[in-house]
Every structure is written in structure tokens, then in C-alpha cells.
PDB file of C-alpha atoms and ligand atoms in Angstrom:
ATOM      1  CA  MET N   1      -0.859 -19.977  23.698  1.00 51.00           C
ATOM      2  CA  ILE N   2      -2.928 -22.591  25.540  1.00 53.00           C
ATOM      3  CA  ARG N   3      -4.639 -20.818  28.425  1.00 51.00           C
ATOM      4  CA  LEU N   4      -7.273 -23.143  29.727  1.00 53.00           C
ATOM      5  CA  ARG N   5      -7.434 -22.753  33.488  1.00 52.00           C
ATOM      6  CA  GLY N   6      -7.526 -19.353  35.122  1.00 48.00           C
ATOM      7  CA  ALA N   7      -6.973 -16.859  32.344  1.00 49.00           C
ATOM      8  CA  ALA N   8      -9.622 -18.322  30.084  1.00 48.00           C
ATOM      9  CA  THR N   9     -12.395 -18.668  32.649  1.00 53.00           C
ATOM     10  CA  SER N  10     -14.435 -15.913  30.988  1.00 64.00           C
ATOM     11  CA  VAL N  11     -14.338 -17.747  27.628  1.00 75.00           C
ATOM     12  CA  LYS N  12     -17.327 -19.981  27.017  1.00 85.00           C
ATOM     13  CA  THR N  13     -16.191 -23.560  26.860  1.00 91.00           C
ATOM     14  CA  VAL N  14     -17.986 -26.614  25.607  1.00 94.00           C
ATOM     15  CA  LEU N  15     -16.934 -30.217  25.239  1.00 97.00           C
ATOM     16  CA  ILE N  16     -16.579 -31.186  21.604  1.00 97.00           C
ATOM     17  CA  ASP N  17     -15.499 -34.385  19.895  1.00 98.00           C
ATOM     18  CA  PHE N  18     -15.248 -34.309  16.139  1.00 98.00           C
ATOM     19  CA  HIS N  19     -13.199 -37.496  15.653  1.00 98.00           C
ATOM     20  CA  THR N  20     -14.573 -40.797  16.965  1.00 98.00           C
ATOM     21  CA  HIS N  21     -14.882 -44.400  15.794  1.00 97.00           C
ATOM     22  CA  THR N  22     -17.554 -47.046  16.317  1.00 96.00           C
ATOM     23  CA  SER N  23     -17.723 -50.767  15.625  1.00 93.00           C
ATOM     24  CA  ALA N  24     -18.776 -49.876  12.058  1.00 92.00           C
ATOM     25  CA  SER N  25     -15.039 -49.377  11.464  1.00 90.00           C
ATOM     26  CA  ASP N  26     -12.335 -50.255  13.987  1.00 88.00           C
ATOM     27  CA  GLY N  27     -13.870 -48.901  17.187  1.00 93.00           C
ATOM     28  CA  ALA N  28     -14.892 -51.120  20.104  1.00 94.00           C
ATOM     29  CA  LEU N  29     -18.178 -49.424  21.007  1.00 97.00           C
ATOM     30  CA  THR N  30     -21.364 -49.775  18.989  1.00 97.00           C
ATOM     31  CA  PRO N  31     -22.851 -46.503  17.686  1.00 98.00           C
ATOM     32  CA  SER N  32     -25.400 -46.342  20.518  1.00 97.00           C
ATOM     33  CA  GLU N  33     -22.776 -47.198  23.153  1.00 98.00           C
ATOM     34  CA  LEU N  34     -20.611 -44.368  21.839  1.00 98.00           C
ATOM     35  CA  LEU N  35     -23.526 -41.915  22.052  1.00 97.00           C
ATOM     36  CA  VAL N  36     -24.331 -42.959  25.611  1.00 97.00           C
ATOM     37  CA  ARG N  37     -20.666 -42.615  26.603  1.00 97.00           C
ATOM     38  CA  ALA N  38     -20.321 -39.182  24.973  1.00 97.00           C
ATOM     39  CA  ALA N  39     -23.501 -37.889  26.617  1.00 96.00           C
ATOM     40  CA  ALA N  40     -22.321 -39.225  30.004  1.00 96.00           C
ATOM     41  CA  ASN N  41     -19.059 -37.304  29.500  1.00 96.00           C
ATOM     42  CA  ASN N  42     -21.132 -34.157  28.869  1.00 96.00           C
ATOM     43  CA  VAL N  43     -20.000 -33.816  25.255  1.00 97.00           C
ATOM     44  CA  LYS N  44     -22.202 -31.210  23.555  1.00 96.00           C
ATOM     45  CA  LEU N  45     -21.158 -31.668  19.915  1.00 97.00           C
ATOM     46  CA  LEU N  46     -20.219 -35.095  18.628  1.00 98.00           C
ATOM     47  CA  ALA N  47     -19.204 -36.283  15.173  1.00 98.00           C
ATOM     48  CA  ILE N  48     -18.819 -39.963  14.338  1.00 98.00           C
ATOM     49  CA  THR N  49     -15.993 -40.316  11.842  1.00 98.00           C
ATOM     50  CA  ASP N  50     -15.590 -43.980  11.012  1.00 96.00           C
ATOM     51  CA  HIS N  51     -13.044 -45.040   8.408  1.00 94.00           C
ATOM     52  CA  ASP N  52     -14.619 -44.907   4.946  1.00 93.00           C
ATOM     53  CA  THR N  53     -18.177 -45.638   6.084  1.00 94.00           C
ATOM     54  CA  VAL N  54     -21.191 -43.703   7.371  1.00 96.00           C
ATOM     55  CA  ALA N  55     -22.984 -46.828   8.641  1.00 96.00           C
ATOM     56  CA  GLY N  56     -22.021 -46.091  12.253  1.00 97.00           C
ATOM     57  CA  PHE N  57     -23.196 -42.510  12.016  1.00 98.00           C
ATOM     58  CA  GLU N  58     -26.491 -43.551  10.422  1.00 97.00           C
ATOM     59  CA  ALA N  59     -27.163 -46.108  13.156  1.00 97.00           C
ATOM     60  CA  ALA N  60     -26.243 -43.517  15.793  1.00 98.00           C
ATOM     61  CA  ALA N  61     -28.509 -40.901  14.204  1.00 98.00           C
ATOM     62  CA  ALA N  62     -31.457 -43.309  14.321  1.00 97.00           C
ATOM     63  CA  TYR N  63     -30.754 -44.096  17.978  1.00 97.00           C
ATOM     64  CA  HIS N  64     -30.278 -40.399  18.794  1.00 96.00           C
ATOM     65  CA  LYS N  65     -33.660 -39.561  17.284  1.00 96.00           C
ATOM     66  CA  GLU N  66     -35.359 -42.093  19.566  1.00 96.00           C
ATOM     67  CA  ASN N  67     -33.238 -41.191  22.599  1.00 94.00           C
ATOM     68  CA  PRO N  68     -32.558 -37.449  22.433  1.00 89.00           C
ATOM     69  CA  SER N  69     -29.996 -35.982  24.824  1.00 89.00           C
ATOM     70  CA  GLY N  70     -28.483 -32.559  25.346  1.00 88.00           C
ATOM     71  CA  MET N  71     -25.906 -33.439  22.735  1.00 95.00           C
ATOM     72  CA  ARG N  72     -25.869 -32.572  19.058  1.00 96.00           C
ATOM     73  CA  LEU N  73     -24.738 -35.275  16.621  1.00 97.00           C
ATOM     74  CA  ILE N  74     -22.942 -34.246  13.425  1.00 97.00           C
ATOM     75  CA  SER N  75     -22.395 -36.520  10.430  1.00 98.00           C
ATOM     76  CA  GLY N  76     -18.828 -37.410   9.658  1.00 98.00           C
ATOM     77  CA  ILE N  77     -16.320 -39.699   8.027  1.00 98.00           C
ATOM     78  CA  GLU N  78     -12.560 -40.313   7.969  1.00 97.00           C
ATOM     79  CA  LEU N  79     -11.479 -41.026   4.412  1.00 96.00           C
ATOM     80  CA  SER N  80      -8.171 -42.642   3.479  1.00 93.00           C
ATOM     81  CA  CYS N  81      -6.409 -41.198   0.458  1.00 95.00           C
ATOM     82  CA  GLN N  82      -2.948 -40.604  -0.868  1.00 93.00           C
ATOM     83  CA  TRP N  83      -0.786 -37.620  -1.563  1.00 96.00           C
ATOM     84  CA  LEU N  84       2.616 -38.173  -3.200  1.00 94.00           C
ATOM     85  CA  GLY N  85       2.295 -41.846  -2.274  1.00 88.00           C
ATOM     86  CA  VAL N  86       1.736 -41.172   1.432  1.00 91.00           C
ATOM     87  CA  THR N  87      -1.463 -42.450   3.052  1.00 90.00           C
ATOM     88  CA  ILE N  88      -3.407 -39.493   4.437  1.00 95.00           C
ATOM     89  CA  HIS N  89      -6.617 -39.326   6.469  1.00 97.00           C
ATOM     90  CA  ILE N  90      -9.138 -36.591   5.674  1.00 98.00           C
ATOM     91  CA  LEU N  91     -12.108 -35.881   7.916  1.00 98.00           C
ATOM     92  CA  GLY N  92     -15.433 -34.871   6.407  1.00 98.00           C
ATOM     93  CA  LEU N  93     -17.869 -33.182   8.801  1.00 98.00           C
ATOM     94  CA  GLY N  94     -21.478 -32.240   8.153  1.00 98.00           C
ATOM     95  CA  ILE N  95     -21.660 -34.245   4.950  1.00 98.00           C
ATOM     96  CA  ASP N  96     -24.947 -35.244   3.355  1.00 98.00           C
ATOM     97  CA  CYS N  97     -24.493 -39.011   3.497  1.00 96.00           C
ATOM     98  CA  THR N  98     -27.055 -39.543   0.747  1.00 96.00           C
ATOM     99  CA  HIS N  99     -25.475 -37.112  -1.731  1.00 97.00           C
ATOM    100  CA  PRO N 100     -24.569 -38.860  -5.017  1.00 97.00           C
ATOM    101  CA  ALA N 101     -20.973 -37.576  -4.820  1.00 96.00           C
ATOM    102  CA  MET N 102     -20.542 -39.134  -1.378  1.00 97.00           C
ATOM    103  CA  ARG N 103     -22.337 -42.357  -2.341  1.00 96.00           C
ATOM    104  CA  ALA N 104     -20.022 -42.749  -5.342  1.00 96.00           C
ATOM    105  CA  GLY N 105     -17.044 -41.990  -3.121  1.00 96.00           C
ATOM    106  CA  LEU N 106     -18.123 -44.598  -0.570  1.00 95.00           C
ATOM    107  CA  ASP N 107     -18.511 -47.206  -3.319  1.00 94.00           C
ATOM    108  CA  CYS N 108     -15.016 -46.343  -4.500  1.00 92.00           C
ATOM    109  CA  MET N 109     -13.654 -46.773  -0.952  1.00 91.00           C
ATOM    110  CA  ALA N 110     -15.452 -50.097  -0.489  1.00 89.00           C
ATOM    111  CA  SER N 111     -13.905 -51.555  -3.626  1.00 89.00           C
ATOM    112  CA  ALA N 112     -10.515 -50.069  -2.726  1.00 87.00           C
ATOM    113  CA  ARG N 113     -10.755 -51.822   0.654  1.00 86.00           C
ATOM    114  CA  GLN N 114     -11.771 -55.092  -0.987  1.00 88.00           C
ATOM    115  CA  GLU N 115      -8.884 -54.978  -3.433  1.00 90.00           C
ATOM    116  CA  ARG N 116      -6.502 -54.021  -0.679  1.00 90.00           C
ATOM    117  CA  GLY N 117      -7.794 -56.835   1.528  1.00 92.00           C
ATOM    118  CA  ALA N 118      -7.258 -59.345  -1.253  1.00 93.00           C
ATOM    119  CA  LYS N 119      -3.728 -58.043  -1.779  1.00 94.00           C
ATOM    120  CA  ILE N 120      -2.892 -58.214   1.931  1.00 95.00           C
ATOM    121  CA  ALA N 121      -4.271 -61.768   1.984  1.00 95.00           C
ATOM    122  CA  SER N 122      -2.242 -62.899  -1.016  1.00 95.00           C
ATOM    123  CA  ARG N 123       0.899 -61.447   0.524  1.00 95.00           C
ATOM    124  CA  LEU N 124       0.212 -63.223   3.821  1.00 95.00           C
ATOM    125  CA  GLU N 125      -0.516 -66.441   1.927  1.00 93.00           C
ATOM    126  CA  SER N 126       2.861 -66.119   0.222  1.00 93.00           C
ATOM    127  CA  ARG N 127       4.304 -66.334   3.752  1.00 92.00           C
ATOM    128  CA  GLY N 128       2.358 -69.507   4.426  1.00 93.00           C
ATOM    129  CA  PHE N 129      -0.688 -68.028   6.158  1.00 93.00           C
ATOM    130  CA  GLY N 130      -3.430 -69.709   4.125  1.00 93.00           C
ATOM    131  CA  GLY N 131      -7.071 -68.644   4.454  1.00 94.00           C
ATOM    132  CA  ALA N 132      -6.250 -65.100   5.498  1.00 94.00           C
ATOM    133  CA  LEU N 133      -8.951 -63.420   3.422  1.00 93.00           C
ATOM    134  CA  ASP N 134     -11.860 -65.553   4.624  1.00 93.00           C
ATOM    135  CA  GLY N 135     -10.578 -65.340   8.174  1.00 94.00           C
ATOM    136  CA  ALA N 136     -10.259 -61.557   8.103  1.00 94.00           C
ATOM    137  CA  LEU N 137     -13.652 -61.154   6.420  1.00 92.00           C
ATOM    138  CA  MET N 138     -15.225 -63.177   9.188  1.00 91.00           C
ATOM    139  CA  HIS N 139     -13.713 -60.872  11.789  1.00 91.00           C
ATOM    140  CA  ALA N 140     -14.831 -57.803   9.872  1.00 87.00           C
ATOM    141  CA  GLY N 141     -18.436 -59.009   9.773  1.00 83.00           C
ATOM    142  CA  ASP N 142     -20.591 -56.062   8.726  1.00 75.00           C
ATOM    143  CA  SER N 143     -17.822 -53.548   9.292  1.00 76.00           C
ATOM    144  CA  GLN N 144     -15.100 -52.327   6.955  1.00 78.00           C
ATOM    145  CA  LEU N 145     -12.321 -54.810   6.219  1.00 86.00           C
ATOM    146  CA  GLY N 146      -9.002 -53.548   7.496  1.00 87.00           C
ATOM    147  CA  ARG N 147      -5.664 -54.644   8.865  1.00 92.00           C
ATOM    148  CA  PRO N 148      -7.053 -55.071  12.422  1.00 90.00           C
ATOM    149  CA  ASP N 149      -9.250 -57.878  11.044  1.00 93.00           C
ATOM    150  CA  PHE N 150      -6.200 -59.666   9.659  1.00 96.00           C
ATOM    151  CA  ALA N 151      -4.479 -59.145  13.005  1.00 96.00           C
ATOM    152  CA  ALA N 152      -7.461 -60.623  14.874  1.00 95.00           C
ATOM    153  CA  TRP N 153      -7.446 -63.656  12.603  1.00 96.00           C
ATOM    154  CA  MET N 154      -3.688 -64.162  13.050  1.00 96.00           C
ATOM    155  CA  VAL N 155      -4.061 -64.004  16.829  1.00 96.00           C
ATOM    156  CA  GLU N 156      -6.992 -66.434  16.737  1.00 95.00           C
ATOM    157  CA  ARG N 157      -5.004 -68.902  14.642  1.00 95.00           C
ATOM    158  CA  GLY N 158      -1.981 -68.598  16.920  1.00 95.00           C
ATOM    159  CA  HIS N 159       0.229 -67.181  14.145  1.00 96.00           C
ATOM    160  CA  VAL N 160       1.101 -64.322  16.474  1.00 96.00           C
ATOM    161  CA  ARG N 161       0.865 -63.706  20.200  1.00 96.00           C
ATOM    162  CA  ASP N 162      -1.277 -60.585  20.051  1.00 95.00           C
ATOM    163  CA  HIS N 163      -2.497 -57.684  17.946  1.00 93.00           C
ATOM    164  CA  LYS N 164       0.694 -55.716  18.487  1.00 95.00           C
ATOM    165  CA  GLN N 165       2.894 -58.576  17.330  1.00 96.00           C
ATOM    166  CA  ALA N 166       0.747 -58.968  14.194  1.00 96.00           C
ATOM    167  CA  PHE N 167       1.411 -55.336  13.313  1.00 96.00           C
ATOM    168  CA  ASP N 168       5.067 -55.388  14.365  1.00 96.00           C
ATOM    169  CA  ARG N 169       5.808 -58.450  12.219  1.00 96.00           C
ATOM    170  CA  TYR N 170       3.370 -58.500   9.329  1.00 96.00           C
ATOM    171  CA  LEU N 171       0.904 -55.637   9.054  1.00 95.00           C
ATOM    172  CA  GLY N 172       2.532 -52.439  10.293  1.00 94.00           C
ATOM    173  CA  GLN N 173       4.332 -49.768   8.340  1.00 90.00           C
ATOM    174  CA  GLY N 174       6.858 -51.241   5.920  1.00 91.00           C
ATOM    175  CA  LYS N 175       5.830 -54.864   6.634  1.00 95.00           C
ATOM    176  CA  ILE N 176       4.566 -57.323   4.048  1.00 94.00           C
ATOM    177  CA  GLY N 177       0.883 -56.625   4.765  1.00 94.00           C
ATOM    178  CA  ASP N 178       1.251 -52.847   4.596  1.00 91.00           C
ATOM    179  CA  VAL N 179      -0.551 -52.255   1.289  1.00 88.00           C
ATOM    180  CA  LYS N 180      -1.228 -48.654   0.390  1.00 73.00           C
ATOM    181  CA  ALA N 181      -1.659 -48.362  -3.319  1.00 64.00           C
ATOM    182  CA  PHE N 182      -5.433 -48.499  -3.581  1.00 82.00           C
ATOM    183  CA  TRP N 183      -6.559 -45.274  -1.982  1.00 89.00           C
ATOM    184  CA  PRO N 184      -7.921 -42.455  -4.140  1.00 94.00           C
ATOM    185  CA  GLU N 185      -6.044 -39.192  -4.418  1.00 96.00           C
ATOM    186  CA  LEU N 186      -6.309 -36.383  -1.864  1.00 97.00           C
ATOM    187  CA  VAL N 187      -7.991 -34.154  -4.444  1.00 97.00           C
ATOM    188  CA  GLU N 188     -10.746 -36.704  -5.066  1.00 97.00           C
ATOM    189  CA  VAL N 189     -11.781 -37.349  -1.474  1.00 97.00           C
ATOM    190  CA  THR N 190     -11.677 -33.640  -0.680  1.00 98.00           C
ATOM    191  CA  ARG N 191     -14.026 -33.048  -3.605  1.00 97.00           C
ATOM    192  CA  TRP N 192     -16.476 -35.742  -2.420  1.00 98.00           C
ATOM    193  CA  ILE N 193     -16.692 -34.090   0.989  1.00 98.00           C
ATOM    194  CA  GLU N 194     -17.075 -30.544  -0.253  1.00 97.00           C
ATOM    195  CA  SER N 195     -19.550 -31.565  -2.998  1.00 97.00           C
ATOM    196  CA  SER N 196     -21.760 -33.291  -0.462  1.00 97.00           C
ATOM    197  CA  GLY N 197     -22.026 -30.144   1.629  1.00 97.00           C
ATOM    198  CA  GLY N 198     -19.380 -31.055   4.194  1.00 98.00           C
ATOM    199  CA  VAL N 199     -16.181 -29.485   5.376  1.00 98.00           C
ATOM    200  CA  ALA N 200     -12.914 -31.325   4.717  1.00 98.00           C
ATOM    201  CA  LEU N 201     -10.215 -31.265   7.383  1.00 98.00           C
ATOM    202  CA  ILE N 202      -6.771 -32.819   7.662  1.00 98.00           C
ATOM    203  CA  ALA N 203      -6.829 -35.465  10.393  1.00 98.00           C
ATOM    204  CA  HIS N 204      -3.904 -35.665  12.866  1.00 98.00           C
ATOM    205  CA  PRO N 205      -1.513 -33.633  10.632  1.00 98.00           C
ATOM    206  CA  LEU N 206       1.597 -34.589  12.603  1.00 97.00           C
ATOM    207  CA  LYS N 207       1.087 -38.351  12.214  1.00 96.00           C
ATOM    208  CA  TYR N 208       2.461 -38.334   8.680  1.00 95.00           C
ATOM    209  CA  ARG N 209       5.897 -37.380  10.016  1.00 94.00           C
ATOM    210  CA  PHE N 210       6.440 -34.753   7.325  1.00 97.00           C
ATOM    211  CA  THR N 211       9.210 -32.209   7.710  1.00 96.00           C
ATOM    212  CA  GLY N 212       7.946 -28.681   8.355  1.00 95.00           C
ATOM    213  CA  MET N 213       8.478 -27.790   4.725  1.00 97.00           C
ATOM    214  CA  LYS N 214       6.673 -30.848   3.388  1.00 98.00           C
ATOM    215  CA  LEU N 215       3.798 -30.335   5.819  1.00 98.00           C
ATOM    216  CA  ARG N 216       3.331 -26.819   4.418  1.00 98.00           C
ATOM    217  CA  ARG N 217       3.406 -28.177   0.862  1.00 98.00           C
ATOM    218  CA  PHE N 218       0.815 -30.746   1.845  1.00 98.00           C
ATOM    219  CA  ILE N 219      -1.475 -28.181   3.472  1.00 98.00           C
ATOM    220  CA  ALA N 220      -1.146 -25.942   0.409  1.00 98.00           C
ATOM    221  CA  ALA N 221      -2.135 -28.867  -1.844  1.00 98.00           C
ATOM    222  CA  PHE N 222      -5.099 -29.618   0.410  1.00 98.00           C
ATOM    223  CA  VAL N 223      -6.281 -25.992   0.319  1.00 98.00           C
ATOM    224  CA  ALA N 224      -5.874 -25.937  -3.470  1.00 97.00           C
ATOM    225  CA  ALA N 225      -8.058 -29.076  -3.596  1.00 97.00           C
ATOM    226  CA  GLY N 226     -10.816 -27.228  -1.713  1.00 96.00           C
ATOM    227  CA  GLY N 227     -10.059 -28.317   1.850  1.00 97.00           C
ATOM    228  CA  CYS N 228     -10.686 -25.782   4.574  1.00 95.00           C
ATOM    229  CA  GLY N 229      -9.722 -27.126   7.947  1.00 98.00           C
ATOM    230  CA  ILE N 230      -7.172 -28.847  10.118  1.00 98.00           C
ATOM    231  CA  GLU N 231      -7.296 -30.875  13.325  1.00 98.00           C
ATOM    232  CA  VAL N 232      -5.324 -28.983  15.949  1.00 98.00           C
ATOM    233  CA  LEU N 233      -5.972 -31.473  18.725  1.00 98.00           C
ATOM    234  CA  SER N 234      -6.034 -35.229  18.195  1.00 97.00           C
ATOM    235  CA  GLY N 235      -6.262 -37.426  21.273  1.00 95.00           C
ATOM    236  CA  ARG N 236      -3.396 -37.082  23.709  1.00 93.00           C
ATOM    237  CA  GLN N 237      -1.023 -34.513  22.326  1.00 95.00           C
ATOM    238  CA  SER N 238       1.796 -32.336  23.643  1.00 96.00           C
ATOM    239  CA  SER N 239       1.178 -28.604  23.968  1.00 96.00           C
ATOM    240  CA  ASP N 240       4.127 -28.053  21.599  1.00 97.00           C
ATOM    241  CA  SER N 241       2.265 -29.993  18.915  1.00 97.00           C
ATOM    242  CA  THR N 242      -0.958 -28.104  19.598  1.00 97.00           C
ATOM    243  CA  ASN N 243       0.868 -24.785  19.332  1.00 97.00           C
ATOM    244  CA  GLN N 244       2.563 -25.821  16.098  1.00 97.00           C
ATOM    245  CA  LEU N 245      -0.784 -26.800  14.569  1.00 98.00           C
ATOM    246  CA  ALA N 246      -2.470 -23.626  15.784  1.00 98.00           C
ATOM    247  CA  ARG N 247       0.262 -21.581  14.071  1.00 98.00           C
ATOM    248  CA  LEU N 248      -0.269 -23.507  10.827  1.00 98.00           C
ATOM    249  CA  ALA N 249      -4.041 -22.977  11.056  1.00 98.00           C
ATOM    250  CA  ARG N 250      -3.460 -19.236  11.281  1.00 98.00           C
ATOM    251  CA  GLU N 251      -0.818 -19.177   8.580  1.00 97.00           C
ATOM    252  CA  PHE N 252      -3.160 -20.920   6.121  1.00 98.00           C
ATOM    253  CA  ASP N 253      -6.338 -19.295   7.505  1.00 97.00           C
ATOM    254  CA  LEU N 254      -7.922 -22.687   8.212  1.00 98.00           C
ATOM    255  CA  GLU N 255     -10.846 -23.641  10.393  1.00 98.00           C
ATOM    256  CA  VAL N 256      -9.793 -25.860  13.278  1.00 98.00           C
ATOM    257  CA  SER N 257     -11.207 -29.053  14.715  1.00 98.00           C
ATOM    258  CA  ILE N 258     -10.611 -31.036  17.900  1.00 98.00           C
ATOM    259  CA  GLY N 259     -11.249 -34.689  18.678  1.00 98.00           C
ATOM    260  CA  SER N 260     -10.166 -37.707  20.661  1.00 98.00           C
ATOM    261  CA  ASP N 261      -9.817 -40.181  17.759  1.00 97.00           C
ATOM    262  CA  PHE N 262     -11.420 -42.538  20.263  1.00 97.00           C
ATOM    263  CA  HIS N 263     -11.366 -46.224  19.296  1.00 95.00           C
ATOM    264  CA  ARG N 264     -11.531 -47.974  22.664  1.00 94.00           C
ATOM    265  CA  ASP N 265     -10.596 -47.627  26.301  1.00 92.00           C
ATOM    266  CA  ALA N 266      -6.844 -48.018  26.405  1.00 89.00           C
ATOM    267  CA  PRO N 267      -4.001 -46.501  28.429  1.00 85.00           C
ATOM    268  CA  TYR N 268      -2.941 -44.350  25.458  1.00 85.00           C
ATOM    269  CA  SER N 269      -6.406 -43.223  24.440  1.00 90.00           C
ATOM    270  CA  ALA N 270      -7.997 -39.893  25.300  1.00 94.00           C
ATOM    271  CA  PRO N 271     -11.507 -39.789  26.776  1.00 94.00           C
ATOM    272  CA  LEU N 272     -14.371 -38.556  24.621  1.00 97.00           C
ATOM    273  CA  GLY N 273     -14.667 -34.777  24.481  1.00 97.00           C
ATOM    274  CA  ALA N 274     -12.191 -31.902  24.439  1.00 96.00           C
ATOM    275  CA  GLU N 275     -12.632 -28.363  25.790  1.00 96.00           C
ATOM    276  CA  SER N 276     -13.192 -25.726  23.132  1.00 96.00           C
ATOM    277  CA  ALA N 277     -11.963 -22.775  25.237  1.00 95.00           C
ATOM    278  CA  PRO N 278      -8.215 -23.185  24.537  1.00 95.00           C
ATOM    279  CA  PHE N 279      -9.009 -22.738  20.855  1.00 96.00           C
ATOM    280  CA  ALA N 280     -11.250 -19.688  21.192  1.00 95.00           C
ATOM    281  CA  HIS N 281      -8.650 -17.525  19.399  1.00 95.00           C
ATOM    282  CA  LEU N 282      -8.957 -19.720  16.288  1.00 97.00           C
ATOM    283  CA  ARG N 283     -11.834 -20.302  13.862  1.00 97.00           C
ATOM    284  CA  GLY N 284     -13.470 -23.386  15.358  1.00 97.00           C
ATOM    285  CA  VAL N 285     -15.258 -25.466  12.741  1.00 97.00           C
ATOM    286  CA  TRP N 286     -17.828 -26.092  15.498  1.00 96.00           C
ATOM    287  CA  GLN N 287     -19.077 -22.531  15.004  1.00 95.00           C
ATOM    288  CA  ARG N 288     -20.907 -23.922  11.966  1.00 96.00           C
ATOM    289  CA  TRP N 289     -23.218 -25.829  14.330  1.00 94.00           C
ATOM    290  CA  SER N 290     -25.087 -24.610  17.350  1.00 78.00           C
ATOM    291  CA  THR N 291     -24.812 -26.730  20.482  1.00 70.00           C
ATOM    292  CA  ALA N 292     -28.597 -27.099  20.747  1.00 61.00           C
ATOM    293  CA  PRO N 293     -29.636 -30.687  19.999  1.00 55.00           C
TER     294      PRO N 293
HETATM  295 MN1   MN F   1      -8.650 -46.424  13.188  1.00 96.43          MN
HETATM  296 MN1   MN F   2      -6.655 -41.568  11.207  1.00 96.43          MN
HETATM  297 MN1   MN F   3      -9.447 -41.865  13.329  1.00 96.43          MN
END
């Protein structure tokens, strides 16, 4: 199904990245650094999709206005939510960041993150790690408080060797600091995105480790909630996974999106920008936007 080189040479291809993070959430690059990097990679359509905040996008949009390039910047967000108790990430593209529905949603996420942070801290304190909340807040600075901030604080204090050990022992899935309960429901976040003029898409659908049957149930619930798209390429991914997701997109008649989920330069991370040509047989969500800046 993936025919990039050779057979697809007549298909117009463009580099797209509809899933990226900046330092406004847990990315390493500032919004302007991310823009410069994407433009250098020849990305033509870029969305900034920080976790539960549009601050990075807004800063990038201001920079982009002053420093136009041949790239088009799309608004975006990656919202955490839950479905049947599982934490899910939903991407919102092309949202009006000032829409009251989105503003209310963002307020809801900010307080959910605060409550969750306090809960993570109290659990860590119960293990003898006093001062976790203040420490993590200091690492978060102006950005969204999350588990990486607790990890950074634990490394700094010498409680753990490195970030990975913090997650393996205390913060990762199933560990004491893995607090999920505060996210809004899938239906709610999907509604915020659609109400604010955006398109809601399921981020990295295979990361939730659902069985095939449960994944179909989940997609059906998402469509019933008003969602209309799915990420068929997320970072480095096997062609088997891409084919599986492409089949699901067709089965549910969904628009498709592609992105790197770039956070930082790392051996496992994909570079910014993915070719659109291999997905020309699907309904690319990028068709909603022209590539002109
Ligand atoms: Mn992240
Ligand atoms: Mn995610
Ligand atoms: Mn992401």
C-alpha cells in the first residue's frame, strides 16, 4: 500500500507535520526554534500541537507573522482525555484558540493538570520525596506541569539517576506517580475542538495497545462524539502499522493526518516533516489548507 519511491513519482508530494511539541509543553525547542527547524527541513504545512496549551502556537504565530517563510502554520493542540478509564490523546487542528468553547476547555485542562500535579506530589511525598510539588513547578516554569517536570526535579535532587529511571520507578505506567483520573471525557474534548472550528483526530491510535476489536469500538465512540480523523503516521512507525491505520481510516471513512510527534532530537525521534505522497489514496486532512503561506 505504501508506494513512495518510483511508482508514486507522479503524485504531488509535500512535507507535512501536524504533530509537534514546543517548550510550552514538553518539547525542547522554543516555538520560534521549532519554526526555523521546520522551515529548514522544507516542511510546507506545520501544526504545533502542544499538550493542553496553545501558548506555543500563539508565540509561533506571532514570530511567523514577523518572519514569514514558505511554510504555512496551522493552529493545533493535543488534548488528554479518557475513554473507559484509558488516557487518550486527541489532536485538534485548525481550532480558533480564542473561541469560548476552547478557552473553557483550556481552563478545565489547566485545573485538571494542577489537581493531578498535586496528587502526584502527595503520592511522591508519601514515599519520602518531600517538596515534590514546588520542585516540579519550578521546572515547569511557564509551561504545563507534567510528569517530566517531576522527573527533572527527582534527577536534580539525586533521587534517581536520570529521567528514564524516574519513569521506570516512580512516574511511568502503573507506578505510584501515574495519576490518570483527572482528564475530561473523550466526548468533551472532541466537542471543544469541533465547536471551536477545528477538526478532531485520534493521536497515535496504536499507542493505547487496544486489541483490534477494542480499537474499533474506540474509533466508533470517537466518531459518535463528532471526531473525524485519525493519525496514520506518528513518528517512526512500521509499514505494517501504517497499513493497519490506513485500513481503519477507510473502514470508518476518516480523514487522515501525519506527524512526527517531535519533542527533541533523540535517537528514537523522527525528524520534522513527513511526505504526503504515500497517503494520496486517503483523505488527507491537509486538503483543508492550501500550502501557500
Ligand atoms: Mn509529550
Ligand atoms: Mn501523545
Ligand atoms: Mn504528542
